[in-house]
């Protein structure tokens, strides 16, 4: 048996309205058939029951022959078997924006329609951004596919910047070869779909997964639930050092000055913090067109049981505190880890 943890990286200023953000970004388990787990930082993973909530900073994973429905108002996410997904921690969430981190398996999503792009799904290979639609994201090793039932989805290859908009009945896939070469493939029967290259969409994946095998921490290959690589290899695939932009430095200096001013009001301090967060979001997220938050330093973990029988234990988001919880202490050096863990079995 081994344990899995997804580690996500986010560089964003901490916002003060974390309680509100958690409420805005939480999802409810409306239906469940099979076995799934939710985990959070510092606690063991718990078995999912109908009516439970998935909060920011937690990871959800499903075992084989499992289907689970998450709802948030009229929006929904149908989670398939062997799937692993996570929500970034509340302090990295922005009002009105939703970001789903999708490591493996299939998600079927129904998103409320708005006038702006407000909902994004990040996978190891691509980013899907929508204003409102019904679409599916299927993640496997070396390939991720997005298909649309209604509305429009912008799909971007995070390796090449290739970007296209697909609509009802169309799909777009990003295929990654063993050598690392990436190619976007679009299926649009009877229609010609334009694929454009946007440099701003090029960015390393913002998360990776780790597993604990016989006491040793390894990383999970992108898009998989079992195959492993070294943690250093995973970090090389995901973490890119970035200097603060002039806008970020200016906003940070302003926020620090206001915070140090004894006459500053709470409203002024909060406004400066929000301005700093906005500057960071706009500057640090290449390929994040909706500004939902480029992850470069958060982390979510999940525990997965392999085919071996499992005395299935729990896992916890971020570093868990027991040997049966994935993610325990590995990655703990990353102070912004959201590390949510959960149990999952790959098909």
Short mmCIF file of C-alpha atoms in Angstrom, two decimals:
data_model
loop_
_atom_site.label_atom_id
_atom_site.label_comp_id
_atom_site.label_asym_id
_atom_site.label_seq_id
_atom_site.Cartn_x
_atom_site.Cartn_y
_atom_site.Cartn_z
CA UNK A 1 0.00 0.00 0.00
CA UNK A 2 1.26 3.47 -0.70
CA UNK A 3 0.01 6.94 0.00
CA UNK A 4 -0.45 9.80 -2.40
CA UNK A 5 -0.21 13.52 -1.88
CA UNK A 6 -0.80 16.32 -4.34
CA UNK A 7 1.39 19.34 -3.81
CA UNK A 8 0.27 22.63 -5.29
CA UNK A 9 2.27 25.84 -5.54
CA UNK A 10 0.66 29.25 -5.16
CA UNK A 11 2.25 32.67 -4.91
CA UNK A 12 -0.48 35.01 -3.74
CA UNK A 13 -0.81 37.41 -0.85
CA UNK A 14 -2.93 36.21 2.05
CA UNK A 15 -6.40 37.72 2.12
CA UNK A 16 -8.20 38.59 5.32
CA UNK A 17 -11.63 37.27 4.30
CA UNK A 18 -10.71 33.59 4.60
CA UNK A 19 -13.92 32.48 6.29
CA UNK A 20 -16.03 33.99 3.56
CA UNK A 21 -13.73 32.54 0.89
CA UNK A 22 -14.06 29.06 2.36
CA UNK A 23 -17.85 29.30 2.30
CA UNK A 24 -17.85 30.63 -1.25
CA UNK A 25 -15.55 27.91 -2.53
CA UNK A 26 -16.82 24.84 -0.65
CA UNK A 27 -18.76 22.03 -2.34
CA UNK A 28 -21.29 19.57 -0.87
CA UNK A 29 -21.33 15.82 -1.49
CA UNK A 30 -24.87 15.40 -2.83
CA UNK A 31 -24.61 11.81 -4.07
CA UNK A 32 -22.17 8.96 -3.50
CA UNK A 33 -21.93 5.47 -4.85
CA UNK A 34 -18.79 3.61 -3.78
CA UNK A 35 -15.88 4.76 -1.63
CA UNK A 36 -14.16 8.13 -1.48
CA UNK A 37 -11.99 10.07 0.98
CA UNK A 38 -11.51 13.70 1.96
CA UNK A 39 -8.47 14.92 3.85
CA UNK A 40 -7.20 18.17 5.27
CA UNK A 41 -3.94 19.45 6.69
CA UNK A 42 -2.90 17.92 9.97
CA UNK A 43 -5.70 15.37 10.23
CA UNK A 44 -6.30 11.87 8.95
CA UNK A 45 -8.36 11.36 5.86
CA UNK A 46 -12.01 10.61 6.50
CA UNK A 47 -14.36 8.42 4.55
CA UNK A 48 -16.85 10.47 2.59
CA UNK A 49 -20.51 10.44 3.50
CA UNK A 50 -23.39 12.11 1.71
CA UNK A 51 -23.90 15.66 2.97
CA UNK A 52 -20.24 16.24 3.83
CA UNK A 53 -18.47 19.34 2.51
CA UNK A 54 -15.24 19.62 0.54
CA UNK A 55 -13.53 22.82 1.68
CA UNK A 56 -10.59 24.84 0.30
CA UNK A 57 -7.30 23.17 1.20
CA UNK A 58 -8.75 19.67 0.99
CA UNK A 59 -8.31 16.85 -1.50
CA UNK A 60 -10.97 14.43 -2.67
CA UNK A 61 -10.13 11.04 -4.15
CA UNK A 62 -12.29 8.16 -5.23
CA UNK A 63 -11.68 4.44 -5.41
CA UNK A 64 -12.53 2.07 -8.23
CA UNK A 65 -16.21 1.73 -9.16
CA UNK A 66 -17.08 4.96 -7.39
CA UNK A 67 -19.16 7.91 -8.52
CA UNK A 68 -19.65 11.04 -6.50
CA UNK A 69 -21.57 14.26 -7.12
CA UNK A 70 -20.40 17.58 -5.68
CA UNK A 71 -22.75 20.56 -5.78
CA UNK A 72 -22.48 24.26 -5.04
CA UNK A 73 -25.78 25.96 -5.67
CA UNK A 74 -26.72 25.10 -9.27
CA UNK A 75 -23.14 24.14 -10.15
CA UNK A 76 -22.00 20.53 -10.00
CA UNK A 77 -18.99 18.26 -10.45
CA UNK A 78 -19.50 14.55 -11.17
CA UNK A 79 -16.35 12.78 -9.98
CA UNK A 80 -15.54 9.45 -11.59
CA UNK A 81 -13.68 6.44 -10.22
CA UNK A 82 -9.95 6.67 -9.54
CA UNK A 83 -10.10 10.46 -9.64
CA UNK A 84 -8.05 12.88 -7.59
CA UNK A 85 -8.92 16.58 -7.30
CA UNK A 86 -8.21 19.35 -4.84
CA UNK A 87 -9.33 22.85 -3.88
CA UNK A 88 -6.61 25.43 -3.15
CA UNK A 89 -6.61 26.78 0.42
CA UNK A 90 -8.95 29.66 1.20
CA UNK A 91 -6.22 32.24 1.54
CA UNK A 92 -5.38 31.73 -2.14
CA UNK A 93 -8.97 31.96 -3.32
CA UNK A 94 -10.39 35.08 -4.91
CA UNK A 95 -14.02 36.18 -4.60
CA UNK A 96 -16.02 35.15 -7.63
CA UNK A 97 -13.28 32.85 -8.98
CA UNK A 98 -13.12 29.06 -8.81
CA UNK A 99 -10.03 26.92 -9.36
CA UNK A 100 -10.10 23.11 -9.44
CA UNK A 101 -6.80 21.17 -9.33
CA UNK A 102 -7.21 17.90 -11.21
CA UNK A 103 -4.51 15.23 -10.95
CA UNK A 104 -6.18 12.20 -12.52
CA UNK A 105 -9.47 10.61 -13.57
CA UNK A 106 -12.63 12.15 -14.99
CA UNK A 107 -14.67 15.16 -13.90
CA UNK A 108 -17.98 16.20 -15.49
CA UNK A 109 -18.70 19.83 -14.65
CA UNK A 110 -21.71 22.12 -14.91
CA UNK A 111 -20.80 25.77 -14.34
CA UNK A 112 -23.07 28.80 -13.94
CA UNK A 113 -22.97 31.24 -16.84
CA UNK A 114 -21.45 34.68 -16.23
CA UNK A 115 -20.14 37.52 -18.37
CA UNK A 116 -16.53 36.87 -17.37
CA UNK A 117 -14.30 33.83 -17.22
CA UNK A 118 -14.65 32.76 -13.62
CA UNK A 119 -14.06 29.01 -13.44
CA UNK A 120 -10.90 27.09 -14.33
CA UNK A 121 -9.65 23.52 -14.12
CA UNK A 122 -5.89 22.94 -14.00
CA UNK A 123 -4.37 19.60 -14.94
CA UNK A 124 -0.72 18.56 -15.40
CA UNK A 125 -1.02 19.30 -19.14
CA UNK A 126 -3.64 21.96 -19.77
CA UNK A 127 -5.87 24.65 -18.34
CA UNK A 128 -9.58 24.88 -19.12
CA UNK A 129 -11.27 28.23 -18.46
CA UNK A 130 -14.98 28.96 -18.80
CA UNK A 131 -17.66 31.63 -18.39
CA UNK A 132 -20.36 29.00 -17.95
CA UNK A 133 -20.91 25.64 -19.57
CA UNK A 134 -21.22 21.89 -19.21
CA UNK A 135 -18.00 20.08 -19.99
CA UNK A 136 -15.83 17.08 -19.16
CA UNK A 137 -12.14 16.85 -18.26
CA UNK A 138 -10.43 13.46 -18.44
CA UNK A 139 -6.83 13.18 -17.19
CA UNK A 140 -4.51 10.26 -17.94
CA UNK A 141 -0.78 9.77 -18.18
CA UNK A 142 0.48 11.70 -21.20
CA UNK A 143 -2.96 12.91 -22.27
CA UNK A 144 -5.77 15.16 -21.08
CA UNK A 145 -9.02 15.71 -22.98
CA UNK A 146 -11.68 18.38 -22.60
CA UNK A 147 -15.05 17.91 -24.30
CA UNK A 148 -18.02 20.30 -24.27
CA UNK A 149 -21.74 19.57 -24.03
CA UNK A 150 -22.88 23.21 -23.96
CA UNK A 151 -21.28 26.64 -23.86
CA UNK A 152 -17.66 27.46 -24.67
CA UNK A 153 -14.40 26.38 -23.03
CA UNK A 154 -11.00 27.94 -23.61
CA UNK A 155 -8.34 25.22 -23.56
CA UNK A 156 -4.63 26.03 -23.29
CA UNK A 157 -1.60 23.75 -23.52
CA UNK A 158 0.53 24.91 -20.59
CA UNK A 159 3.69 23.68 -22.33
CA UNK A 160 3.39 25.35 -25.73
CA UNK A 161 0.80 28.08 -25.20
CA UNK A 162 -1.43 26.59 -27.91
CA UNK A 163 -4.95 27.85 -27.14
CA UNK A 164 -8.36 27.23 -28.68
CA UNK A 165 -12.03 27.75 -27.91
CA UNK A 166 -14.27 24.72 -28.22
CA UNK A 167 -18.06 24.56 -28.14
CA UNK A 168 -20.84 21.99 -28.04
CA UNK A 169 -19.87 18.66 -29.61
CA UNK A 170 -16.19 19.58 -29.84
CA UNK A 171 -13.16 18.41 -27.87
CA UNK A 172 -9.53 19.37 -27.43
CA UNK A 173 -6.73 17.15 -26.18
CA UNK A 174 -3.16 17.79 -25.15
CA UNK A 175 -0.87 14.84 -25.73
CA UNK A 176 2.55 14.75 -24.07
CA UNK A 177 5.16 12.34 -25.47
CA UNK A 178 7.77 10.50 -23.43
CA UNK A 179 10.35 13.06 -24.60
CA UNK A 180 8.20 15.89 -23.24
CA UNK A 181 6.98 17.17 -26.61
CA UNK A 182 3.42 18.47 -26.39
CA UNK A 183 0.73 18.64 -29.07
CA UNK A 184 -2.82 19.94 -29.06
CA UNK A 185 -5.42 17.98 -31.01
CA UNK A 186 -8.89 19.40 -31.73
CA UNK A 187 -11.95 17.41 -32.77
CA UNK A 188 -14.63 19.62 -34.32
CA UNK A 189 -16.69 17.68 -36.89
CA UNK A 190 -17.66 19.86 -39.84
CA UNK A 191 -16.06 22.99 -38.41
CA UNK A 192 -12.66 24.63 -38.54
CA UNK A 193 -11.37 25.61 -35.12
CA UNK A 194 -8.57 28.11 -34.82
CA UNK A 195 -5.61 27.28 -32.59
CA UNK A 196 -3.51 30.26 -31.59
CA UNK A 197 -0.21 30.48 -29.70
CA UNK A 198 -0.25 32.71 -26.62
CA UNK A 199 3.05 33.08 -24.80
CA UNK A 200 1.29 34.15 -21.63
CA UNK A 201 -0.34 30.72 -21.42
CA UNK A 202 3.00 28.92 -21.11
CA UNK A 203 3.60 27.85 -17.52
CA UNK A 204 4.82 24.81 -15.66
CA UNK A 205 2.07 22.72 -14.02
CA UNK A 206 1.18 24.18 -10.64
CA UNK A 207 1.02 20.95 -8.67
CA UNK A 208 2.47 17.49 -8.33
CA UNK A 209 1.60 14.42 -6.28
CA UNK A 210 3.74 12.46 -3.86
CA UNK A 211 3.37 8.91 -2.57
CA UNK A 212 4.78 7.14 0.43
CA UNK A 213 6.10 3.71 -0.46
CA UNK A 214 7.66 1.64 2.32
CA UNK A 215 8.45 4.79 4.25
CA UNK A 216 10.00 6.58 1.28
CA UNK A 217 8.45 9.64 -0.32
CA UNK A 218 8.25 9.55 -4.10
CA UNK A 219 6.36 11.69 -6.58
CA UNK A 220 3.55 10.55 -8.81
CA UNK A 221 3.94 10.97 -12.54
CA UNK A 222 1.65 13.69 -13.92
CA UNK A 223 -1.81 12.39 -14.74
CA UNK A 224 -1.38 9.06 -12.94
CA UNK A 225 -2.34 7.48 -9.65
CA UNK A 226 0.46 4.91 -9.36
CA UNK A 227 3.58 5.46 -11.45
CA UNK A 228 6.31 7.28 -9.59
CA UNK A 229 9.32 9.53 -10.16
CA UNK A 230 11.62 11.26 -7.67
CA UNK A 231 10.40 14.33 -5.82
CA UNK A 232 13.26 16.35 -7.32
CA UNK A 233 12.04 15.41 -10.80
CA UNK A 234 8.52 16.47 -9.88
CA UNK A 235 9.72 19.79 -8.53
CA UNK A 236 11.69 20.41 -11.72
CA UNK A 237 8.49 19.85 -13.68
CA UNK A 238 6.43 22.22 -11.57
CA UNK A 239 8.39 24.89 -9.73
CA UNK A 240 9.81 27.85 -11.58
CA UNK A 241 11.47 30.66 -9.69
CA UNK A 242 10.06 34.06 -10.48
CA UNK A 243 11.13 37.57 -9.56
CA UNK A 244 8.51 39.94 -8.25
CA UNK A 245 7.24 42.39 -10.83
CA UNK A 246 7.44 46.14 -10.36
CA UNK A 247 3.68 46.16 -9.75
CA UNK A 248 4.01 43.55 -7.00
CA UNK A 249 6.89 45.38 -5.31
CA UNK A 250 4.95 48.64 -5.37
CA UNK A 251 1.80 47.05 -3.95
CA UNK A 252 3.79 45.21 -1.26
CA UNK A 253 5.55 48.42 -0.19
CA UNK A 254 2.23 50.25 -0.01
CA UNK A 255 0.61 47.47 2.04
CA UNK A 256 3.56 47.41 4.45
CA UNK A 257 3.47 51.18 4.91
CA UNK A 258 -0.25 51.23 5.63
CA UNK A 259 0.04 48.28 8.03
CA UNK A 260 2.77 50.14 9.93
CA UNK A 261 0.71 53.34 10.15
CA UNK A 262 -0.94 53.46 13.60
CA UNK A 263 -3.67 55.75 12.23
CA UNK A 264 -4.62 53.42 9.37
CA UNK A 265 -8.12 51.98 9.56
CA UNK A 266 -8.94 48.28 9.18
CA UNK A 267 -10.63 49.08 5.87
CA UNK A 268 -7.46 50.75 4.55
CA UNK A 269 -5.31 47.81 5.60
CA UNK A 270 -7.68 45.31 3.98
CA UNK A 271 -7.85 47.37 0.79
CA UNK A 272 -4.05 47.46 0.57
CA UNK A 273 -3.85 43.70 1.15
CA UNK A 274 -6.44 43.10 -1.56
CA UNK A 275 -4.48 45.34 -3.94
CA UNK A 276 -1.32 43.38 -3.18
CA UNK A 277 -3.11 40.09 -3.83
CA UNK A 278 -4.45 41.42 -7.12
CA UNK A 279 -0.97 42.50 -8.23
CA UNK A 280 0.43 39.10 -7.35
CA UNK A 281 -2.36 37.28 -9.18
CA UNK A 282 -1.92 39.36 -12.31
CA UNK A 283 1.86 39.05 -12.33
CA UNK A 284 2.47 35.50 -11.14
CA UNK A 285 0.08 33.56 -13.24
CA UNK A 286 1.22 33.03 -16.79
CA UNK A 287 -1.41 30.98 -18.52
CA UNK A 288 -4.00 31.89 -15.95
CA UNK A 289 -6.26 34.03 -18.04
CA UNK A 290 -9.04 34.25 -15.53
CA UNK A 291 -6.71 35.24 -12.75
CA UNK A 292 -8.06 32.47 -10.57
CA UNK A 293 -4.67 32.11 -8.99
CA UNK A 294 -1.57 30.50 -10.38
CA UNK A 295 -0.41 27.94 -7.94
CA UNK A 296 3.17 27.98 -7.14
CA UNK A 297 3.27 27.26 -3.49
CA UNK A 298 0.26 25.58 -1.91
CA UNK A 299 -0.33 21.92 -1.60
CA UNK A 300 -2.95 19.33 -1.34
CA UNK A 301 -2.44 15.73 -0.56
CA UNK A 302 -4.35 12.59 -0.97
CA UNK A 303 -3.76 9.05 -0.02
CA UNK A 304 -4.17 6.36 -2.57
CA UNK A 305 -4.18 2.69 -2.02
CA UNK A 306 -2.69 0.57 -4.72
CA UNK A 307 -4.03 -2.77 -5.77
CA UNK A 308 -2.67 -4.32 -2.66
CA UNK A 309 -5.36 -4.79 -0.12
CA UNK A 310 -5.33 -1.80 2.07
CA UNK A 311 -5.95 -1.39 5.55
CA UNK A 312 -6.76 1.82 4.00
CA UNK A 313 -5.94 4.52 6.03
CA UNK A 314 -6.45 8.04 6.04
CA UNK A 315 -4.62 10.81 4.63
CA UNK A 316 -4.62 14.36 5.26
CA UNK A 317 -4.43 17.51 3.40
CA UNK A 318 -1.06 18.94 3.57
CA UNK A 319 1.15 17.29 5.93
CA UNK A 320 -0.56 14.65 7.83
CA UNK A 321 0.46 13.59 11.21
CA UNK A 322 0.49 9.87 11.17
CA UNK A 323 2.31 7.34 9.13
CA UNK A 324 -0.95 6.24 7.66
CA UNK A 325 -1.65 9.71 6.43
CA UNK A 326 0.06 10.53 3.20
CA UNK A 327 1.84 13.66 3.08
CA UNK A 328 2.85 13.59 6.62
CA UNK A 329 5.70 15.86 7.03
CA UNK A 330 6.97 15.53 3.52
CA UNK A 331 6.71 18.90 1.94
CA UNK A 332 6.18 20.37 5.36
CA UNK A 333 9.08 22.64 4.64
CA UNK A 334 6.82 24.45 2.24
CA UNK A 335 5.09 26.85 4.55
CA UNK A 336 2.29 27.55 2.11
CA UNK A 337 1.41 23.91 1.59
CA UNK A 338 -2.25 23.19 1.47
CA UNK A 339 -1.49 19.51 1.19
CA UNK A 340 -4.85 17.93 1.35
CA UNK A 341 -4.80 14.18 1.27
CA UNK A 342 -7.27 11.48 0.56
CA UNK A 343 -7.45 7.81 -0.23
CA UNK A 344 -7.83 6.71 -3.80
CA UNK A 345 -7.38 3.57 -5.80
CA UNK A 346 -6.58 3.75 -9.44
CA UNK A 347 -8.54 1.47 -11.73
#
